[in-house]
Structure formats: C-alpha cells, structure tokens
Amino acid sequence: ELSLRLMDVAARDLSQIAFAMASIGHTEERFFASLARASVARCERFAVEEILLLCSAFDKAGLVHVPLLEASAKLLKHQVSQVPGADLAKGLKSLATCCVRDLDLGKAVGEYLAEGPKGGLTSEEFCALAWTFVTLGFYHDQMFRAVFKALEDAPSMPGDTLCQLYEIHLALKAFRDDLYGKYELEDAAVQSLKAHYRKQRGGKLRDVKLDRSVEKVCKDIADSLQKVVSGSVSRQHQTELGMAVDIAVSKKGNKPIVFIEVDGSHSLMRTLDLNGTSQISRVRGAVLLKRY
C-alpha cells in the first residue's frame, strides 16, 4: 500500500523510510525502484542531507538507481559552497561507489576546495573526498596539492585515511604522472604507506570477506588451474603494490603472471531498471579502482 502512495509522502519521510527498510534488510527491488522514481520526480524538494540519506540507503541495500544519483549530483552541483563539507564528501562517496560521474560537479568541487578544506571539512574527510576523485577519474591539480598539504599538517591520521592516501598516490602515479611528479610524495613516505596498506588491506587480513558461494567458486577455479598450469596457483594473493586479489597464477620461481577476481555481493551492486527489476550488475567503485 505504501508503494502506491509514495508520491504523497514528504521528501524527508521518503529518505527515512528507505534507510529504515535497508537497515532491516527489506530490499525488495520493485519497492525501491518505485521509491527512487518518486524521489527523482520531486528531487527539487529534497534538502541535500535528505537526498544523501536516500542514496546511502540504496548503497546499504546494494542497489543502484542511476537517475537518483544523477539528481543528487545536480543538487550538490548548484550548492557546493553552501553544503557542509561532510555532506559534500558523503555525496561524492555515493557517486564514486556506483561510478556515476558528473564532470561539472567534479570541476565545481575542485575549484571550491583548491586552496584547502572548507565547510568544516576535516583533513580525513578531505582525503576521503580526494579518493572519490581518483575513483571517478577526476583530476584537479590545486585541490590534490591542498589535500597533501592538509594531511602533512595533520598531527595524526586514522588507518583508513592512510590507506586512501596510498591509493590516491598509486592512481595519480599511474594516470597523471606528468602532473603529479611536481608534488609527488617522497619515496620514504610512500614505502611507509605501502607497509601500512599491506598490513591492513592485504591477503587474509583484508577487510572484505567473500561469501560462501564466491569462496567455493574461487576454490574450484584454483583447483582447476592447478591441474592445467605448470606454475603455482595461490588464493587471496597480495600483489607487489599491496592489492589483494582472489587468485594469482605464477610460473615456478617467478612473479605472478595472471590475476583473477571473482565477482559477488562484495564487489557488485544491482542496477534497477525502470520496471523495478535488476538487469545489470554494477562493479563497486573501490573495486574498479583497484582493477585499473
């Protein structure tokens, strides 16, 4: 009955309903699709924090509705300087999680934060925001310089922030080396970040645990490969850079030559179509960044 009256529900209530449903595991696709359509149709009535709560509910449910994310990006784009820094970071994280890019939003945020954090943005949140930029393929020279400066001045940094900083370094080194070389982190700092990253994110210590079905698929693939390759096959392998992969194949006495990832609920989100059914699985942004 509620799904038939969604157009009459206030914007704030829509957000709270979605988050409550996702929190208790009620993620019926047709209901969430109806909720998203009702929200997109009245997106101009949402406050920024309300539409961000709605997007986080979809993330929690493992669902993607691209028009809803595009609506949130549009709302953020026109209020970049008015939105609290924490909300700006949350909005970009939602977009990065689902790999929904808005180039104008990226440009607006980069210019707004070119001289350093604003809107109450902490150095940790500033780093998290920069991480969304590399995940979405955005680059703003002055903003990245400001992020590095803010972290340099910070008295201490949480472990997750250090891991994000290492991934930012790797992405800039790989894709923007010509520009990044002018302010690249010193080698000693990179090695320290790498050691921390390997400890926190690699191998059996990695933070994403595979579900049983994916674990079984990984085991079957590894067992089959072991029968047909002349080298060694390892599971939950950690690459030289510190990235964790499901399976690695190596020649005897040599470095791995093939890496294999098996997708599952830990790496995929369901994309809702207009009829409310999930047709396409969308790879999470953090997973895509690692694979690039």
CSV table of C-alpha atoms in Angstrom, one decimal:
chain,number,residue,atom,x,y,z
A,1,GLU,CA,0.0,0.0,0.0
A,2,LEU,CA,2.8,2.4,0.8
A,3,SER,CA,4.4,2.0,-2.6
A,4,LEU,CA,1.1,3.2,-4.2
A,5,ARG,CA,1.2,6.4,-2.1
A,6,LEU,CA,4.9,7.4,-2.4
A,7,MET,CA,4.1,10.5,-4.5
A,8,ASP,CA,2.2,11.8,-1.5
A,9,VAL,CA,5.0,11.2,1.0
A,10,ALA,CA,7.2,14.1,2.1
A,11,ALA,CA,10.8,14.1,0.9
A,12,ARG,CA,12.3,13.7,4.4
A,13,ASP,CA,9.9,10.8,5.1
A,14,LEU,CA,10.9,9.1,1.9
A,15,SER,CA,14.6,9.2,2.9
A,16,GLN,CA,13.9,7.9,6.4
A,17,ILE,CA,11.6,5.1,5.1
A,18,ALA,CA,14.3,4.0,2.6
A,19,PHE,CA,17.0,4.0,5.2
A,20,ALA,CA,14.8,2.1,7.7
A,21,MET,CA,13.9,-0.5,5.1
A,22,ALA,CA,17.6,-1.0,4.1
A,23,SER,CA,18.7,-1.3,7.7
A,24,ILE,CA,16.4,-4.2,8.4
A,25,GLY,CA,17.3,-5.9,5.2
A,26,HIS,CA,14.0,-5.3,3.4
A,27,THR,CA,15.4,-4.6,-0.1
A,28,GLU,CA,12.5,-5.6,-2.4
A,29,GLU,CA,13.6,-4.3,-5.8
A,30,ARG,CA,10.2,-3.1,-7.1
A,31,PHE,CA,9.6,-1.1,-3.9
A,32,PHE,CA,13.0,0.6,-4.1
A,33,ALA,CA,12.5,1.3,-7.8
A,34,SER,CA,9.1,3.0,-7.0
A,35,LEU,CA,10.7,4.9,-4.2
A,36,ALA,CA,13.5,6.1,-6.5
A,37,ARG,CA,11.1,7.2,-9.2
A,38,ALA,CA,9.0,9.2,-6.8
A,39,SER,CA,12.1,10.8,-5.4
A,40,VAL,CA,13.6,11.8,-8.8
A,41,ALA,CA,10.2,13.2,-9.9
A,42,ARG,CA,10.4,15.6,-6.9
A,43,CYS,CA,14.1,15.9,-6.4
A,44,GLU,CA,14.0,19.7,-6.2
A,45,ARG,CA,12.0,19.4,-2.9
A,46,PHE,CA,14.8,17.5,-1.2
A,47,ALA,CA,17.3,19.1,1.1
A,48,VAL,CA,20.9,17.9,0.4
A,49,GLU,CA,21.1,15.9,3.6
A,50,GLU,CA,17.8,14.2,2.7
A,51,ILE,CA,18.8,13.0,-0.7
A,52,LEU,CA,22.2,11.9,0.6
A,53,LEU,CA,20.4,9.8,3.2
A,54,LEU,CA,18.3,8.3,0.5
A,55,CYS,CA,21.4,7.5,-1.6
A,56,SER,CA,23.1,5.9,1.4
A,57,ALA,CA,20.0,3.7,1.9
A,58,PHE,CA,20.3,2.4,-1.7
A,59,ASP,CA,24.0,1.8,-1.1
A,60,LYS,CA,23.2,-0.1,2.1
A,61,ALA,CA,20.7,-2.2,0.1
A,62,GLY,CA,23.3,-2.9,-2.6
A,63,LEU,CA,21.1,-1.3,-5.2
A,64,VAL,CA,21.9,1.4,-7.9
A,65,HIS,CA,19.4,3.8,-9.4
A,66,VAL,CA,21.4,6.0,-11.8
A,67,PRO,CA,18.7,8.8,-12.2
A,68,LEU,CA,18.6,9.2,-8.4
A,69,LEU,CA,22.3,9.5,-8.2
A,70,GLU,CA,22.3,12.0,-11.1
A,71,ALA,CA,19.7,14.0,-9.3
A,72,SER,CA,21.8,14.1,-6.1
A,73,ALA,CA,24.8,15.2,-8.2
A,74,LYS,CA,22.7,18.0,-9.8
A,75,LEU,CA,21.6,19.2,-6.3
A,76,LEU,CA,25.1,19.2,-5.0
A,77,LYS,CA,26.5,21.0,-8.0
A,78,HIS,CA,24.3,24.0,-7.5
A,79,GLN,CA,25.0,24.2,-3.8
A,80,VAL,CA,28.7,23.3,-3.5
A,81,SER,CA,29.7,26.4,-1.4
A,82,GLN,CA,26.6,26.1,0.8
A,83,VAL,CA,26.8,22.4,1.6
A,84,PRO,CA,28.6,21.3,4.8
A,85,GLY,CA,32.0,19.7,3.9
A,86,ALA,CA,31.0,16.4,5.5
A,87,ASP,CA,27.8,16.2,3.3
A,88,LEU,CA,29.8,17.1,0.2
A,89,ALA,CA,32.2,14.2,0.9
A,90,LYS,CA,29.3,11.9,1.5
A,91,GLY,CA,27.6,12.9,-1.8
A,92,LEU,CA,30.8,12.2,-3.8
A,93,LYS,CA,31.3,8.9,-2.0
A,94,SER,CA,27.8,7.8,-3.1
A,95,LEU,CA,28.7,8.7,-6.7
A,96,ALA,CA,32.1,7.0,-6.5
A,97,THR,CA,30.6,3.8,-5.0
A,98,CYS,CA,28.4,3.4,-8.0
A,99,CYS,CA,30.8,5.0,-10.6
A,100,VAL,CA,28.3,7.8,-11.6
A,101,ARG,CA,30.4,10.7,-13.0
A,102,ASP,CA,29.3,14.3,-13.2
A,103,LEU,CA,32.2,16.3,-14.7
A,104,ASP,CA,30.7,19.7,-13.9
A,105,LEU,CA,30.3,18.6,-10.2
A,106,GLY,CA,33.9,17.5,-10.1
A,107,LYS,CA,35.1,20.8,-11.6
A,108,ALA,CA,33.0,22.8,-9.2
A,109,VAL,CA,34.2,20.9,-6.1
A,110,GLY,CA,37.8,21.1,-7.3
A,111,GLU,CA,37.7,24.8,-7.7
A,112,TYR,CA,35.9,25.3,-4.4
A,113,LEU,CA,38.5,23.3,-2.5
A,114,ALA,CA,41.5,24.4,-4.5
A,115,GLU,CA,43.0,26.3,-1.6
A,116,GLY,CA,42.2,23.8,1.2
A,117,PRO,CA,39.3,22.3,3.2
A,118,LYS,CA,36.2,24.4,3.7
A,119,GLY,CA,32.8,24.0,5.2
A,120,GLY,CA,34.1,22.3,8.3
A,121,LEU,CA,35.8,19.6,6.3
A,122,THR,CA,38.4,17.7,8.4
A,123,SER,CA,41.7,16.6,6.9
A,124,GLU,CA,40.5,13.0,7.0
A,125,GLU,CA,37.3,13.9,5.1
A,126,PHE,CA,39.3,16.0,2.6
A,127,CYS,CA,41.4,12.9,1.9
A,128,ALA,CA,38.2,10.7,1.5
A,129,LEU,CA,36.9,13.3,-0.9
A,130,ALA,CA,40.1,13.2,-2.9
A,131,TRP,CA,39.8,9.4,-3.0
A,132,THR,CA,36.4,9.8,-4.7
A,133,PHE,CA,38.1,12.0,-7.3
A,134,VAL,CA,40.6,9.3,-8.4
A,135,THR,CA,37.8,6.7,-8.2
A,136,LEU,CA,35.7,8.7,-10.6
A,137,GLY,CA,38.7,9.7,-12.8
A,138,PHE,CA,38.6,13.4,-11.9
A,139,TYR,CA,41.7,15.5,-11.5
A,140,HIS,CA,42.2,18.9,-10.1
A,141,ASP,CA,45.9,19.8,-9.6
A,142,GLN,CA,45.4,22.5,-7.0
A,143,MET,CA,42.9,20.5,-5.0
A,144,PHE,CA,45.2,17.5,-4.8
A,145,ARG,CA,48.1,19.7,-3.7
A,146,ALA,CA,45.8,21.2,-1.0
A,147,VAL,CA,44.9,17.7,0.2
A,148,PHE,CA,48.5,16.7,0.6
A,149,LYS,CA,49.3,19.9,2.4
A,150,ALA,CA,46.3,19.4,4.8
A,151,LEU,CA,47.4,15.8,5.6
A,152,GLU,CA,51.0,17.0,6.1
A,153,ASP,CA,49.9,19.5,8.7
A,154,ALA,CA,47.6,17.0,10.5
A,155,PRO,CA,49.0,15.8,13.8
A,156,SER,CA,47.9,12.2,13.2
A,157,MET,CA,45.8,10.2,10.7
A,158,PRO,CA,43.5,7.2,11.1
A,159,GLY,CA,44.5,3.9,9.4
A,160,ASP,CA,41.8,4.2,6.7
A,161,THR,CA,42.9,7.6,5.8
A,162,LEU,CA,46.5,6.3,5.3
A,163,CYS,CA,45.1,3.5,3.0
A,164,GLN,CA,43.1,6.0,1.0
A,165,LEU,CA,46.2,8.3,0.6
A,166,TYR,CA,48.2,5.3,-0.7
A,167,GLU,CA,45.5,4.5,-3.3
A,168,ILE,CA,45.4,8.2,-4.3
A,169,HIS,CA,49.2,8.1,-4.8
A,170,LEU,CA,49.0,5.0,-6.9
A,171,ALA,CA,46.2,6.3,-9.1
A,172,LEU,CA,47.9,9.7,-9.6
A,173,LYS,CA,51.2,7.9,-10.4
A,174,ALA,CA,49.6,5.6,-12.9
A,175,PHE,CA,47.3,8.1,-14.7
A,176,ARG,CA,48.6,11.6,-14.0
A,177,ASP,CA,52.3,11.0,-13.6
A,178,ASP,CA,53.2,14.0,-15.8
A,179,LEU,CA,51.4,16.4,-13.5
A,180,TYR,CA,51.7,14.5,-10.2
A,181,GLY,CA,55.5,14.4,-10.5
A,182,LYS,CA,55.7,18.1,-9.5
A,183,TYR,CA,54.4,17.4,-5.9
A,184,GLU,CA,54.7,13.6,-5.6
A,185,LEU,CA,55.1,12.1,-2.2
A,186,GLU,CA,58.6,11.3,-1.1
A,187,ASP,CA,59.8,7.7,-1.5
A,188,ALA,CA,60.2,7.2,2.2
A,189,ALA,CA,56.6,8.3,2.8
A,190,VAL,CA,55.3,6.0,0.0
A,191,GLN,CA,57.2,3.0,1.4
A,192,SER,CA,55.7,3.7,4.9
A,193,LEU,CA,52.2,4.0,3.4
A,194,LYS,CA,52.8,0.8,1.4
A,195,ALA,CA,53.8,-1.2,4.5
A,196,HIS,CA,50.7,0.1,6.4
A,197,TYR,CA,48.5,-0.8,3.4
A,198,ARG,CA,49.9,-4.3,3.0
A,199,LYS,CA,49.2,-4.9,6.7
A,200,GLN,CA,45.7,-3.5,6.7
A,201,ARG,CA,44.3,-4.5,3.3
A,202,GLY,CA,46.3,-7.4,2.0
A,203,GLY,CA,45.9,-11.2,2.0
A,204,LYS,CA,43.8,-12.8,4.7
A,205,LEU,CA,43.7,-9.6,6.7
A,206,ARG,CA,41.7,-7.7,4.0
A,207,ASP,CA,38.6,-6.0,5.2
A,208,VAL,CA,36.2,-7.6,2.6
A,209,LYS,CA,35.2,-11.2,3.3
A,210,LEU,CA,33.9,-13.3,0.5
A,211,ASP,CA,30.5,-15.1,0.9
A,212,ARG,CA,30.4,-18.9,0.8
A,213,SER,CA,29.3,-19.2,-2.8
A,214,VAL,CA,32.1,-16.9,-4.1
A,215,GLU,CA,34.6,-18.7,-1.8
A,216,LYS,CA,33.5,-22.0,-3.4
A,217,VAL,CA,33.9,-20.6,-6.9
A,218,CYS,CA,37.4,-19.3,-6.1
A,219,LYS,CA,38.4,-22.7,-4.7
A,220,ASP,CA,37.0,-24.6,-7.8
A,221,ILE,CA,38.9,-22.2,-10.2
A,222,ALA,CA,42.1,-22.5,-8.2
A,223,ASP,CA,41.8,-26.3,-8.1
A,224,SER,CA,41.1,-26.5,-11.9
A,225,LEU,CA,44.0,-24.1,-12.7
A,226,GLN,CA,46.4,-26.2,-10.6
A,227,LYS,CA,45.7,-29.2,-12.9
A,228,VAL,CA,46.4,-27.4,-16.1
A,229,VAL,CA,49.2,-24.9,-15.4
A,230,SER,CA,52.9,-25.6,-14.9
A,231,GLY,CA,53.3,-23.0,-12.2
A,232,SER,CA,51.8,-22.3,-8.8
A,233,VAL,CA,48.3,-21.1,-8.0
A,234,SER,CA,47.6,-19.1,-4.8
A,235,ARG,CA,44.4,-17.7,-3.3
A,236,GLN,CA,43.9,-14.4,-1.6
A,237,HIS,CA,47.2,-13.2,-3.1
A,238,GLN,CA,48.7,-9.9,-2.3
A,239,THR,CA,50.3,-8.1,-5.2
A,240,GLU,CA,53.6,-6.3,-5.1
A,241,LEU,CA,51.8,-3.0,-4.6
A,242,GLY,CA,49.7,-4.4,-1.8
A,243,MET,CA,46.4,-5.0,-3.5
A,244,ALA,CA,44.5,-8.2,-2.6
A,245,VAL,CA,43.3,-10.4,-5.5
A,246,ASP,CA,41.3,-13.6,-5.3
A,247,ILE,CA,43.6,-15.9,-7.4
A,248,ALA,CA,47.2,-15.5,-8.8
A,249,VAL,CA,49.0,-17.8,-11.2
A,250,SER,CA,52.8,-17.8,-11.2
A,251,LYS,CA,55.5,-19.5,-13.1
A,252,LYS,CA,57.8,-21.5,-10.9
A,253,GLY,CA,60.2,-19.2,-9.1
A,254,ASN,CA,58.8,-16.1,-10.9
A,255,LYS,CA,56.3,-13.3,-10.1
A,256,PRO,CA,52.6,-13.8,-10.8
A,257,ILE,CA,51.7,-13.5,-14.5
A,258,VAL,CA,47.9,-13.7,-14.2
A,259,PHE,CA,45.5,-12.3,-11.6
A,260,ILE,CA,41.9,-13.4,-11.3
A,261,GLU,CA,39.0,-11.8,-9.5
A,262,VAL,CA,35.7,-13.5,-8.8
A,263,ASP,CA,32.7,-11.1,-8.5
A,264,GLY,CA,30.0,-11.5,-5.9
A,265,SER,CA,28.0,-9.4,-3.4
A,266,HIS,CA,31.3,-7.9,-2.1
A,267,SER,CA,32.1,-6.3,-5.5
A,268,LEU,CA,28.7,-5.9,-7.3
A,269,MET,CA,25.6,-3.8,-6.9
A,270,ARG,CA,22.3,-4.4,-8.6
A,271,THR,CA,21.2,-1.7,-11.1
A,272,LEU,CA,17.4,-1.1,-11.1
A,273,ASP,CA,15.7,-0.5,-14.4
A,274,LEU,CA,12.5,1.4,-15.0
A,275,ASN,CA,10.4,-1.6,-14.3
A,276,GLY,CA,12.0,-2.2,-10.9
A,277,THR,CA,14.0,-5.3,-11.8
A,278,SER,CA,17.7,-5.6,-11.6
A,279,GLN,CA,19.1,-6.3,-15.0
A,280,ILE,CA,22.8,-5.4,-14.8
A,281,SER,CA,25.3,-5.8,-12.0
A,282,ARG,CA,27.5,-2.8,-11.5
A,283,VAL,CA,31.0,-3.1,-10.1
A,284,ARG,CA,31.7,-1.0,-7.0
A,285,GLY,CA,33.9,2.0,-7.5
A,286,ALA,CA,36.6,0.9,-4.9
A,287,VAL,CA,36.9,-2.5,-6.7
A,288,LEU,CA,37.2,-0.8,-10.1
A,289,LEU,CA,39.9,1.5,-8.9
A,290,LYS,CA,42.0,-1.5,-7.7
A,291,ARG,CA,41.5,-3.3,-11.0
A,292,TYR,CA,42.6,-0.3,-13.1
